[in-house]
Amino acid sequence: MRANHPSERRRLRALSSLSSALVAALGLTLPAYAAPPAAAQPATKPAAAAQPATAAQPATKPAAAAQPATAAQPATAAQPATAAPGARPAAPAPAGAAAQATTSVSVMIPVEKYTLQNGLEVILHEDRRTPVVAVNVWYHVGSKDEPKGKNGFAHLFEHIMFQGSKHVGEDMFFKYLERAGASERNGTTNADRTNYFETVPANELALALWLESDRMGWLLDHANEETFASQRNVVKNERRQNYENAPYGLVPQFLRAAMFPESHPYHLLTIGTPEDLDAARMEDVQAFFRTFYVPNNATLVVAGDIDRDRAKELIQKYFGPIQKGAAPPVVSKPDPGDLATEKRLEIEADVELPRVTISWVTPPFFAPGDAELDLVANVLASGKTSRLYKKLVYDLQIAQDVFAGQQSSQLASTFQITATLKKGKSPEQALKLIDAELEKLRKAPPTQDEHERARAKPLSDLIFNMEQVTARANAINNYNQLAGDPGYFPKDVARYESATAADLQKAAADLLPQGRRVIALVTPKPGAPKAGRLVRQTAAATPAGAKPAAAPAAGAKPAAATPAAGAKPAAAAPAAATPAGAKPAAAAPAAPAAPAADRPVPAPAIKKPAGDKPAVDKPAAGTAAPKGD
């Protein structure tokens, strides 16, 4: 593979010279750089196969077959690496490209997936290279699943979950992890899911599982009006800081509302609206928890230096007693909305620099066209030689910066181009220049060098992201929910390896049409809100016979079809009331006692990592945490 830019050459060399430890652990096969692919040879030391799933999966989401563990021997300088049994062979060099070297990556991440009797999905991934374990829990609820009038509840729960549970005192969650030497601990919320994760020394796995299970099963035994009110205020302050008082902060809200109709799950932002948060009552919070924070709506990934049999015992001990809930009304069927024309938003903001943003509704995560649009974004705005950066920032010098990206989500994605202009420059002029570059890409494929650079970045990002067990555990959960296969990684890599320059041209032409998008033009206006004020919204007439964004591209899965593999089926619109048959947390069986005898010594408050709510300096008594296992 040829790369003219020094940074790209370094990136491509890095792809072909990953560490031997990573190769051995992940079963990675890399042909020598610029060498022709070799015939597959038997691996000299195959790893033991992963254990098959041991419990039947729920009818709504059958488990993917366990991925066999494969390990390839690293390549030496003198000969290309041999392929491990079962590993996907490296793709041969394309016809007519003998002069061009190819770097093909074949990876298999061994996982074992099974389900507890209460419906909790469990995925184990063993990697003994480093004596740490990542515990990663995904609750399959995001802002898309919130009942009408309850916007922001998913994010609010992310905060409440850290404030203590029945056996974990107020603000003790992070103190336990800090004393155990945890390197990662946090939680995040988006439109599709809420996740919680911590990475601990291998001998502290019991502690991490105890903490996660206690808040899954017994949060409401601790959470009260005071906890709810304090965290609601934290969330409202986060909204003020990151949206209402931030330059251009409300522009994403205006764009989202214009792109998706009011009835669409993506119409509102995850952060929540002040009106809905103020109107919330403790009864609403309890009903939301009992509806969505149930084991049959969660997936637990344990990855790292584990003994799988021992890990299963601990998981059963701490999560097994938690009661199964009613089937939660999560939304999973792809829904691109009804955007069928071009909309323009004229926005005034008390900022120094004008800005133009163009957004399209595009295919969901892992659907046909999703990976191609990632590469289109790189061609347009990744690096100083990209088309839009060169035109707007370097050649014409009318912009400070330019961004393009495919923001992938479960129901529908959005592709966005944003250019922040220099003072006094015209957003309309920038829009015309961006449209001209888009039209060139719609009519002709990118050059070979552009195509190679565009592919190098996502491929290297995918590979290097898997080096850390924390990120790997989260990726496994992501693949499980959105692709229905926790071992999807090699298929993810293949999406980018197989995308041709012609595919990128077709994606730009079919998925980024000029007549079906939302344009936001931000004009500086002293005295206007810094975050932005929507002055006018206009829409072009819908062309006769035009189809909305809901029309899938050729080969894509139609929105009306059954959900993508592994997605949870859509149900009736979620309601705030406790679902029929759901039992309050207090009726659940007693949580298993923590196996330690010593209570931790009182310690000063430990703040949550930057960007999250501050810890409350009010340690309360809780049962002793498990000692190192």
XYZ file of C-alpha atoms in Angstrom:
629
model
C 0.000 0.000 0.000
C 1.462 3.325 -1.007
C 1.173 6.380 1.200
C 2.824 9.669 0.317
C 2.202 11.530 3.565
C 4.724 10.707 6.342
C 2.009 10.272 8.957
C 0.176 7.801 6.749
C 3.377 5.858 6.087
C 3.975 5.609 9.817
C 0.389 4.485 10.370
C 0.627 1.789 7.702
C 3.968 0.550 9.002
C 2.411 0.318 12.453
C -0.376 -1.827 11.057
C 2.132 -4.364 9.750
C 4.304 -4.395 12.873
C 1.938 -4.852 15.796
C 3.425 -6.361 18.897
C 3.881 -10.132 19.084
C 1.815 -10.180 22.267
C -1.175 -8.658 20.501
C -0.781 -11.041 17.593
C -0.661 -14.075 19.875
C -3.545 -12.940 22.082
C -5.975 -11.991 19.335
C -5.085 -14.494 16.628
C -3.956 -11.726 14.297
C -2.454 -12.530 10.900
C -0.493 -9.924 8.979
C 1.271 -10.616 5.670
C 4.703 -9.012 5.473
C 4.566 -5.456 4.143
C 4.767 -5.407 0.336
C 5.055 -9.212 0.208
C 2.630 -11.384 -1.798
C 0.193 -13.369 0.339
C 1.472 -16.778 1.360
C -0.447 -20.013 1.342
C -2.018 -20.806 4.680
C 0.023 -23.139 6.873
C -1.150 -24.920 10.009
C -0.563 -22.846 13.095
C 2.204 -24.227 15.253
C 0.424 -23.557 18.519
C -3.337 -23.105 18.296
C -5.076 -21.779 21.355
C -7.748 -23.760 23.119
C -11.214 -23.269 21.647
C -13.662 -21.094 23.542
C -16.324 -22.950 25.511
C -19.743 -23.062 23.833
C -22.662 -21.148 25.262
C -23.991 -23.043 28.245
C -27.476 -21.641 28.583
C -30.276 -21.036 26.137
C -30.684 -17.460 24.981
C -33.981 -15.586 25.346
C -36.339 -16.042 22.435
C -36.113 -12.380 21.570
C -32.345 -12.375 21.116
C -30.657 -15.684 20.342
C -27.026 -15.903 21.286
C -24.409 -15.811 18.603
C -22.312 -18.911 18.379
C -19.245 -18.791 20.550
C -16.192 -17.700 18.585
C -13.352 -20.215 18.544
C -10.138 -18.959 20.036
C -7.407 -18.862 17.453
C -3.836 -17.783 17.851
C -1.403 -17.127 15.042
C 2.346 -17.060 15.409
C 3.804 -13.620 14.730
C 5.556 -13.024 11.456
C 9.317 -12.888 11.329
C 11.281 -10.499 9.192
C 12.151 -13.277 6.747
C 8.737 -14.763 6.057
C 5.055 -13.818 6.229
C 2.976 -14.999 9.144
C 1.015 -18.189 8.760
C -2.715 -18.232 9.287
C -4.223 -19.855 12.348
C -6.809 -22.616 11.847
C -10.202 -21.034 11.351
C -8.842 -17.529 10.878
C -9.985 -15.642 7.809
C -7.139 -15.708 5.257
C -5.601 -12.435 4.197
C -7.139 -11.049 1.025
C -4.924 -11.401 -2.064
C -3.654 -8.323 -3.831
C -6.224 -6.944 -6.300
C -5.731 -7.609 -9.982
C -3.533 -5.062 -11.666
C -2.115 -3.859 -8.382
C 1.079 -5.908 -8.261
C 3.113 -2.783 -7.653
C 0.941 -1.848 -4.697
C 1.425 -3.690 -1.411
C -1.587 -4.700 0.620
C -1.922 -4.822 4.371
C -4.737 -7.167 5.289
C -5.709 -7.901 8.862
C -7.321 -11.135 10.009
C -8.456 -11.148 13.626
C -10.615 -13.379 15.777
C -11.507 -12.349 19.325
C -12.436 -15.471 21.311
C -15.600 -15.022 23.356
C -18.023 -17.249 25.233
C -21.621 -16.128 25.581
C -24.332 -17.583 27.796
C -27.418 -16.411 29.678
C -28.393 -16.682 33.332
C -31.867 -17.889 34.257
C -32.931 -14.302 35.008
C -32.123 -13.274 31.439
C -28.778 -11.548 32.033
C -26.487 -12.054 29.063
C -22.891 -12.851 29.989
C -19.913 -12.660 27.632
C -16.465 -13.830 28.721
C -13.211 -12.973 26.965
C -9.969 -14.396 28.346
C -6.690 -12.531 27.871
C -3.885 -13.390 30.312
C -1.297 -10.885 29.027
C -1.933 -8.314 31.773
C -3.184 -9.070 35.314
C -6.286 -6.870 35.038
C -9.976 -7.537 34.404
C -12.502 -5.236 32.718
C -16.122 -5.450 33.859
C -18.469 -3.769 31.396
C -22.276 -3.669 31.800
C -24.614 -2.399 29.096
C -28.242 -1.690 29.908
C -30.091 -1.664 26.601
C -31.856 1.611 27.318
C -30.990 5.065 26.055
C -32.793 8.313 25.461
C -34.610 6.714 22.501
C -36.513 4.520 24.965
C -37.718 7.262 27.295
C -41.493 7.687 27.643
C -42.957 10.930 26.357
C -42.426 13.653 28.927
C -39.466 11.839 30.502
C -36.605 13.127 28.340
C -33.315 12.873 30.204
C -34.240 9.939 32.460
C -31.648 7.564 30.960
C -28.890 10.089 31.598
C -30.252 10.916 35.053
C -30.037 7.237 35.978
C -26.411 7.111 34.950
C -25.760 9.599 37.782
C -28.060 8.009 40.350
C -26.420 4.601 39.847
C -23.166 5.894 41.345
C -24.731 7.244 44.547
C -25.075 3.978 46.428
C -27.328 0.938 46.719
C -28.591 -1.303 49.505
C -25.187 -2.567 50.620
C -22.998 0.195 49.146
C -23.209 3.418 51.143
C -23.719 6.903 49.750
C -20.759 7.851 47.570
C -18.877 4.657 48.489
C -18.846 3.143 44.972
C -15.745 5.007 43.820
C -14.035 4.713 47.184
C -14.128 0.911 47.006
C -12.708 0.967 43.468
C -10.062 3.552 44.312
C -8.750 1.487 47.212
C -8.710 -1.632 45.022
C -6.474 0.100 42.465
C -9.026 0.431 39.666
C -7.587 2.090 36.564
C -10.876 2.803 34.796
C -14.321 3.476 36.250
C -17.129 5.482 34.776
C -20.460 5.390 32.969
C -21.859 6.956 29.805
C -25.269 7.402 28.192
C -26.267 7.871 24.570
C -29.450 7.491 22.556
C -29.172 3.683 22.372
C -27.699 2.392 25.643
C -26.274 3.177 29.077
C -22.969 1.573 30.072
C -20.981 1.214 33.276
C -17.435 -0.051 33.437
C -14.437 -0.537 35.670
C -11.032 -2.149 35.178
C -9.515 -3.679 38.313
C -6.599 -5.907 39.274
C -7.430 -9.520 38.454
C -7.734 -10.470 42.125
C -10.452 -7.807 42.628
C -12.964 -9.257 40.161
C -15.309 -10.208 43.014
C -15.406 -6.595 44.194
C -16.362 -5.247 40.772
C -19.083 -7.873 40.291
C -20.477 -7.230 43.777
C -20.683 -3.473 43.160
C -22.396 -3.876 39.773
C -24.835 -6.524 40.984
C -25.833 -4.554 44.078
C -26.920 -1.530 42.086
C -28.639 -3.680 39.466
C -30.723 -5.522 42.037
C -31.005 -3.230 45.028
C -30.571 0.396 43.944
C -34.047 1.461 45.088
C -33.353 0.263 48.628
C -30.977 3.224 48.900
C -32.044 5.873 46.382
C -34.414 8.386 47.959
C -35.817 11.854 47.321
C -32.567 13.494 48.424
C -30.464 11.410 46.019
C -32.919 12.016 43.199
C -33.098 15.792 43.762
C -29.332 16.230 44.050
C -28.562 14.305 40.866
C -31.332 16.037 38.949
C -29.652 19.332 39.827
C -26.312 17.945 38.667
C -27.801 16.946 35.306
C -29.460 20.352 34.872
C -26.165 22.053 35.665
C -24.413 19.812 33.123
C -26.924 20.924 30.518
C -26.348 24.581 31.364
C -22.574 24.162 31.191
C -22.331 22.077 28.009
C -25.306 23.340 26.031
C -27.081 26.469 27.220
C -23.952 28.477 28.097
C -21.581 27.010 25.511
C -20.869 28.685 22.141
C -23.098 27.079 19.474
C -24.335 24.787 22.279
C -27.994 24.549 21.207
C -27.297 24.091 17.489
C -27.281 20.239 17.838
C -30.734 20.440 19.434
C -32.087 22.555 16.573
C -30.587 20.159 14.023
C -31.936 17.037 15.716
C -35.454 18.462 15.949
C -35.378 19.379 12.245
C -34.000 16.028 11.093
C -36.374 13.757 12.986
C -40.123 14.261 13.604
C -41.458 14.794 17.115
C -42.584 11.166 17.330
C -39.117 9.820 16.473
C -36.941 8.408 19.298
C -34.018 10.617 18.159
C -35.982 13.890 18.107
C -34.517 15.077 21.444
C -30.994 15.059 22.851
C -29.842 12.608 25.510
C -29.014 15.366 28.010
C -32.726 15.938 28.715
C -34.945 18.996 28.793
C -35.277 21.146 31.938
C -39.073 20.929 31.712
C -39.140 17.128 31.807
C -36.503 16.924 34.523
C -38.370 19.449 36.698
C -41.647 17.595 36.232
C -40.159 14.236 37.261
C -41.220 12.662 40.542
C -39.659 9.888 42.603
C -42.429 7.516 41.511
C -41.403 8.120 37.870
C -37.801 7.312 38.698
C -38.742 4.077 40.437
C -40.949 3.007 37.531
C -38.185 3.729 35.009
C -35.710 1.623 36.992
C -38.094 -1.328 37.366
C -38.897 -1.209 33.664
C -35.426 -0.947 32.117
C -32.812 -1.782 34.786
C -33.626 -5.468 34.892
C -31.168 -8.313 34.220
C -33.046 -9.396 31.091
C -32.307 -5.964 29.587
C -28.564 -6.015 30.312
C -25.363 -7.622 29.083
C -22.300 -8.205 31.266
C -18.873 -8.518 29.654
C -15.960 -9.754 31.754
C -12.686 -9.549 29.852
C -9.059 -9.975 30.787
C -7.013 -12.167 33.119
C -9.769 -14.535 34.248
C -10.284 -18.176 34.988
C -13.579 -18.749 33.212
C -14.914 -21.364 35.601
C -14.194 -19.152 38.605
C -15.638 -16.123 36.821
C -18.863 -18.035 36.162
C -19.139 -18.965 39.828
C -18.774 -15.345 40.908
C -21.235 -14.099 38.293
C -23.830 -16.635 39.380
C -23.240 -15.786 43.033
C -23.736 -12.036 42.665
C -26.140 -11.711 39.717
C -28.069 -14.978 39.926
C -30.384 -13.916 42.814
C -31.599 -10.780 40.983
C -35.188 -11.203 39.798
C -36.067 -11.162 36.127
C -38.315 -8.295 35.051
C -41.056 -7.943 32.485
C -39.891 -7.565 28.883
C -38.867 -3.891 28.598
C -40.341 -1.784 25.769
C -37.051 -0.917 24.070
C -37.038 0.488 20.531
C -34.771 -1.381 18.111
C -36.288 -1.352 14.619
C -34.393 0.929 12.192
C -36.295 4.167 11.625
C -34.763 6.867 9.409
C -37.650 9.274 9.923
C -39.372 11.282 7.225
C -36.857 13.881 6.027
C -37.714 14.281 2.331
C -36.506 17.764 1.450
C -33.906 20.367 2.300
C -34.447 22.417 5.452
C -32.565 25.572 6.391
C -32.100 26.850 9.913
C -31.064 30.465 10.375
C -29.461 30.829 13.797
C -28.111 33.875 15.622
C -25.534 33.506 18.384
C -23.330 35.821 20.421
C -20.134 34.315 19.000
C -17.197 35.686 17.046
C -17.125 33.239 14.143
C -19.826 32.207 11.656
C -20.469 28.496 11.208
C -22.231 26.279 8.687
C -23.363 22.713 9.443
C -24.935 20.275 6.974
C -26.579 17.077 8.231
C -28.090 14.040 6.522
C -29.978 11.038 7.913
C -27.950 7.978 6.929
C -27.955 4.168 7.414
C -27.702 2.718 10.949
C -24.608 1.262 12.586
C -23.177 -1.671 10.586
C -25.811 -1.352 7.832
C -24.732 -1.147 4.176
C -23.299 2.321 3.540
C -22.259 3.008 7.144
C -18.576 2.099 6.711
C -18.440 3.724 3.288
C -19.599 7.020 4.794
C -16.866 6.792 7.422
C -14.409 6.723 4.541
C -16.201 9.508 2.673
C -15.797 11.673 5.775
C -12.045 10.977 5.758
C -11.743 11.917 2.096
C -13.535 15.182 2.771
C -12.038 16.395 6.045
C -9.441 14.100 7.637
C -6.003 15.656 7.508
C -4.601 18.751 5.886
C -4.631 17.205 2.411
C -8.338 16.325 2.576
C -10.586 18.057 0.076
C -12.537 20.427 2.308
C -9.610 21.317 4.569
C -7.412 22.106 1.591
C -10.095 24.169 -0.129
C -11.551 26.116 2.814
C -8.673 26.340 5.297
C -5.488 26.210 3.214
C -6.285 27.520 -0.287
C -9.053 30.098 0.250
C -8.362 30.662 3.971
C -11.996 31.405 4.789
C -12.352 28.768 7.520
C -10.668 28.106 10.842
C -11.427 24.403 10.729
C -13.670 21.852 9.046
C -15.102 18.560 10.271
C -16.915 15.658 8.605
C -18.142 12.486 10.268
C -20.597 9.616 10.158
C -22.207 9.540 13.605
C -23.499 5.969 13.732
C -26.471 4.912 15.875
C -28.847 1.966 16.182
C -32.023 3.278 14.504
C -30.463 5.728 12.050
C -27.185 7.591 11.739
C -26.351 11.166 10.826
C -23.604 12.380 8.525
C -22.423 15.871 9.339
C -20.112 18.470 7.820
C -19.263 21.538 9.914
C -17.070 24.470 8.898
C -16.223 27.204 11.396
C -15.373 30.272 9.357
C -13.054 33.186 9.909
C -14.514 36.423 11.166
C -16.611 38.219 8.584
C -16.765 35.323 6.124
C -20.088 34.229 4.637
C -21.735 30.908 5.596
C -23.538 30.964 2.228
C -20.210 31.156 0.395
C -18.835 28.249 2.438
C -21.978 26.228 1.719
C -21.523 26.678 -2.033
C -17.890 25.580 -1.847
C -18.777 22.508 0.221
C -21.529 21.609 -2.242
C -19.079 21.915 -5.126
C -16.689 19.438 -3.500
C -19.542 17.058 -2.704
C -20.715 17.179 -6.297
C -17.230 16.248 -7.507
C -17.257 13.207 -5.237
C -20.739 12.223 -6.400
C -19.562 12.256 -10.024
C -16.125 10.661 -9.719
C -14.507 8.299 -7.208
C -11.657 9.465 -4.980
C -8.127 8.954 -6.211
C -6.156 5.897 -5.209
C -4.103 7.887 -2.706
C -7.257 9.409 -1.167
C -8.852 5.990 -0.917
C -5.800 4.445 0.764
C -5.491 7.283 3.277
C -9.206 7.129 4.039
C -9.007 3.392 4.823
C -5.795 3.549 6.834
C -7.244 5.564 9.697
C -10.308 3.445 10.635
C -8.348 0.218 10.187
C -5.515 1.318 12.447
C -7.973 2.787 14.950
C -9.875 -0.499 15.099
C -6.728 -2.540 15.659
C -5.060 -0.328 18.239
C -8.302 0.219 20.118
C -8.347 -3.512 20.794
C -4.993 -3.465 22.576
C -6.518 -2.247 25.849
C -8.840 -4.690 27.544
C -11.126 -1.864 28.747
C -11.872 -0.716 25.204
C -12.086 -4.314 23.975
C -14.755 -5.175 26.555
C -16.827 -2.178 25.487
C -16.404 -3.043 21.807
C -17.628 -6.584 22.498
C -20.743 -5.159 24.128
C -21.221 -2.761 21.226
C -21.009 -5.570 18.683
C -23.376 -7.684 20.750
C -26.141 -5.073 20.882
C -25.826 -3.501 17.444
C -24.625 -6.399 15.286
C -25.983 -9.328 17.293
C -22.529 -10.923 17.396
C -19.992 -10.209 20.172
C -17.269 -11.627 17.907
C -18.120 -9.276 15.034
C -14.681 -7.642 14.999
C -13.257 -9.415 11.902
C -16.404 -8.521 9.977
C -16.025 -4.925 11.127
C -12.481 -4.830 9.764
C -13.670 -6.431 6.522
C -16.210 -3.624 6.006
C -13.387 -1.133 5.516
C -11.005 -3.477 3.720
C -13.599 -4.307 1.068
C -14.858 -0.758 0.422
C -13.660 0.397 -2.991
C -13.261 3.908 -4.330
C -16.370 3.313 -6.455
C -18.292 2.369 -3.299
C -17.382 5.717 -1.763
C -18.593 7.579 -4.836
C -21.873 5.658 -4.768
C -22.352 6.338 -1.039
C -21.851 10.065 -1.573
C -24.277 10.091 -4.507
C -26.999 7.930 -2.958
C -26.798 8.807 0.741
C -25.774 12.479 0.725
C -28.249 14.032 -1.725
C -28.448 17.795 -1.966
C -32.236 17.817 -1.728
C -32.623 15.816 1.486
C -30.686 17.394 4.317
C -30.708 20.036 7.053
C -28.471 23.109 6.839
C -27.733 25.290 9.873
C -26.273 28.737 9.180
C -24.977 30.436 12.339
C -24.499 34.210 12.126
C -22.746 36.209 14.890
C -25.192 38.557 16.634
C -24.209 40.551 19.758
C -26.834 40.204 22.463
C -28.163 36.872 21.193
C -27.755 33.785 23.396
C -24.237 32.393 23.161
C -25.652 28.922 22.579
C -27.772 30.117 19.671
C -31.291 31.292 18.890
C -33.334 29.810 16.049
C -34.584 32.772 14.027
C -36.105 31.080 11.014
C -36.647 27.607 9.598
C -37.514 27.109 5.944
C -38.015 24.000 3.853
C -37.767 23.571 0.117
C -40.757 22.124 -1.676
C -40.710 18.346 -1.745
C -40.031 17.191 -5.313
C -42.834 15.179 -6.872
C -42.393 11.522 -6.157
C -39.426 12.102 -3.856
C -38.908 9.514 -1.179
C -37.924 10.453 2.363
C -34.669 9.305 3.913
C -36.535 6.160 4.975
C -35.942 4.643 1.551
C -32.964 2.273 2.037
C -30.096 2.036 -0.407
C -29.872 -1.006 -2.610
C -28.998 -4.002 -0.519
C -29.761 -2.265 2.748
C -32.209 -3.737 5.185
C -35.611 -2.067 4.837
C -36.893 -0.278 7.901
C -40.087 -2.331 7.924
C -38.233 -5.616 8.012
C -37.374 -7.530 11.126
C -34.731 -5.921 13.332
C -31.047 -6.452 12.644
C -29.565 -9.586 14.105
C -29.277 -9.319 17.828
C -31.388 -6.208 18.167
C -34.124 -6.343 20.747
C -37.595 -6.208 19.166
C -39.543 -3.000 19.340
C -42.588 -2.923 21.517
C -45.337 -0.522 22.375
C -44.326 2.994 23.311
C -42.691 2.961 26.738
C -44.803 4.131 29.633
C -43.724 5.571 32.934
C -45.866 3.220 35.000
C -44.444 0.036 36.444
C -45.050 -2.759 33.896
C -47.517 -5.449 34.731
C -45.951 -8.211 36.712
C -42.884 -6.210 37.710
C -42.052 -6.460 41.378
C -40.519 -3.702 43.430
C -36.856 -4.081 44.254
C -37.677 -4.544 47.916
C -39.407 -7.836 47.098
C -36.267 -9.279 45.555
C -34.325 -11.915 47.444
C -31.562 -10.714 49.700
C -28.334 -9.802 47.997
C -25.436 -12.163 48.587
C -23.277 -10.937 51.428
C -19.933 -9.497 50.516
C -17.260 -12.074 51.384
C -14.937 -9.730 53.278
C -14.833 -9.285 57.006
C -13.202 -5.876 57.290
C -15.011 -2.595 56.788
C -12.979 -0.070 54.778
C -11.415 2.729 56.759
C -13.196 6.086 56.255
C -11.480 8.110 53.578
C -11.871 11.570 52.072
C -14.280 11.926 49.193
C -13.006 10.594 45.900
C -14.165 12.595 42.919
C -15.546 10.905 39.847
C -13.343 11.325 36.748
C -13.455 14.741 35.063
C -16.574 15.422 33.078
C -18.948 13.612 35.392
C -20.863 14.643 38.449
C -18.821 15.497 41.547
C -18.817 12.997 44.361
C -20.869 13.863 47.418
C -18.684 14.176 50.497
C -20.970 12.117 52.664
C -19.679 8.570 53.179
C -22.272 6.281 54.687
C -22.066 2.850 56.181
C -22.353 -0.090 53.829
C -21.577 -3.748 54.097
C -17.940 -4.592 53.676
C -16.808 -5.111 50.122
C -15.248 -8.368 48.947
C -11.547 -8.735 49.434
C -9.352 -9.731 46.529
C -10.499 -12.998 45.053
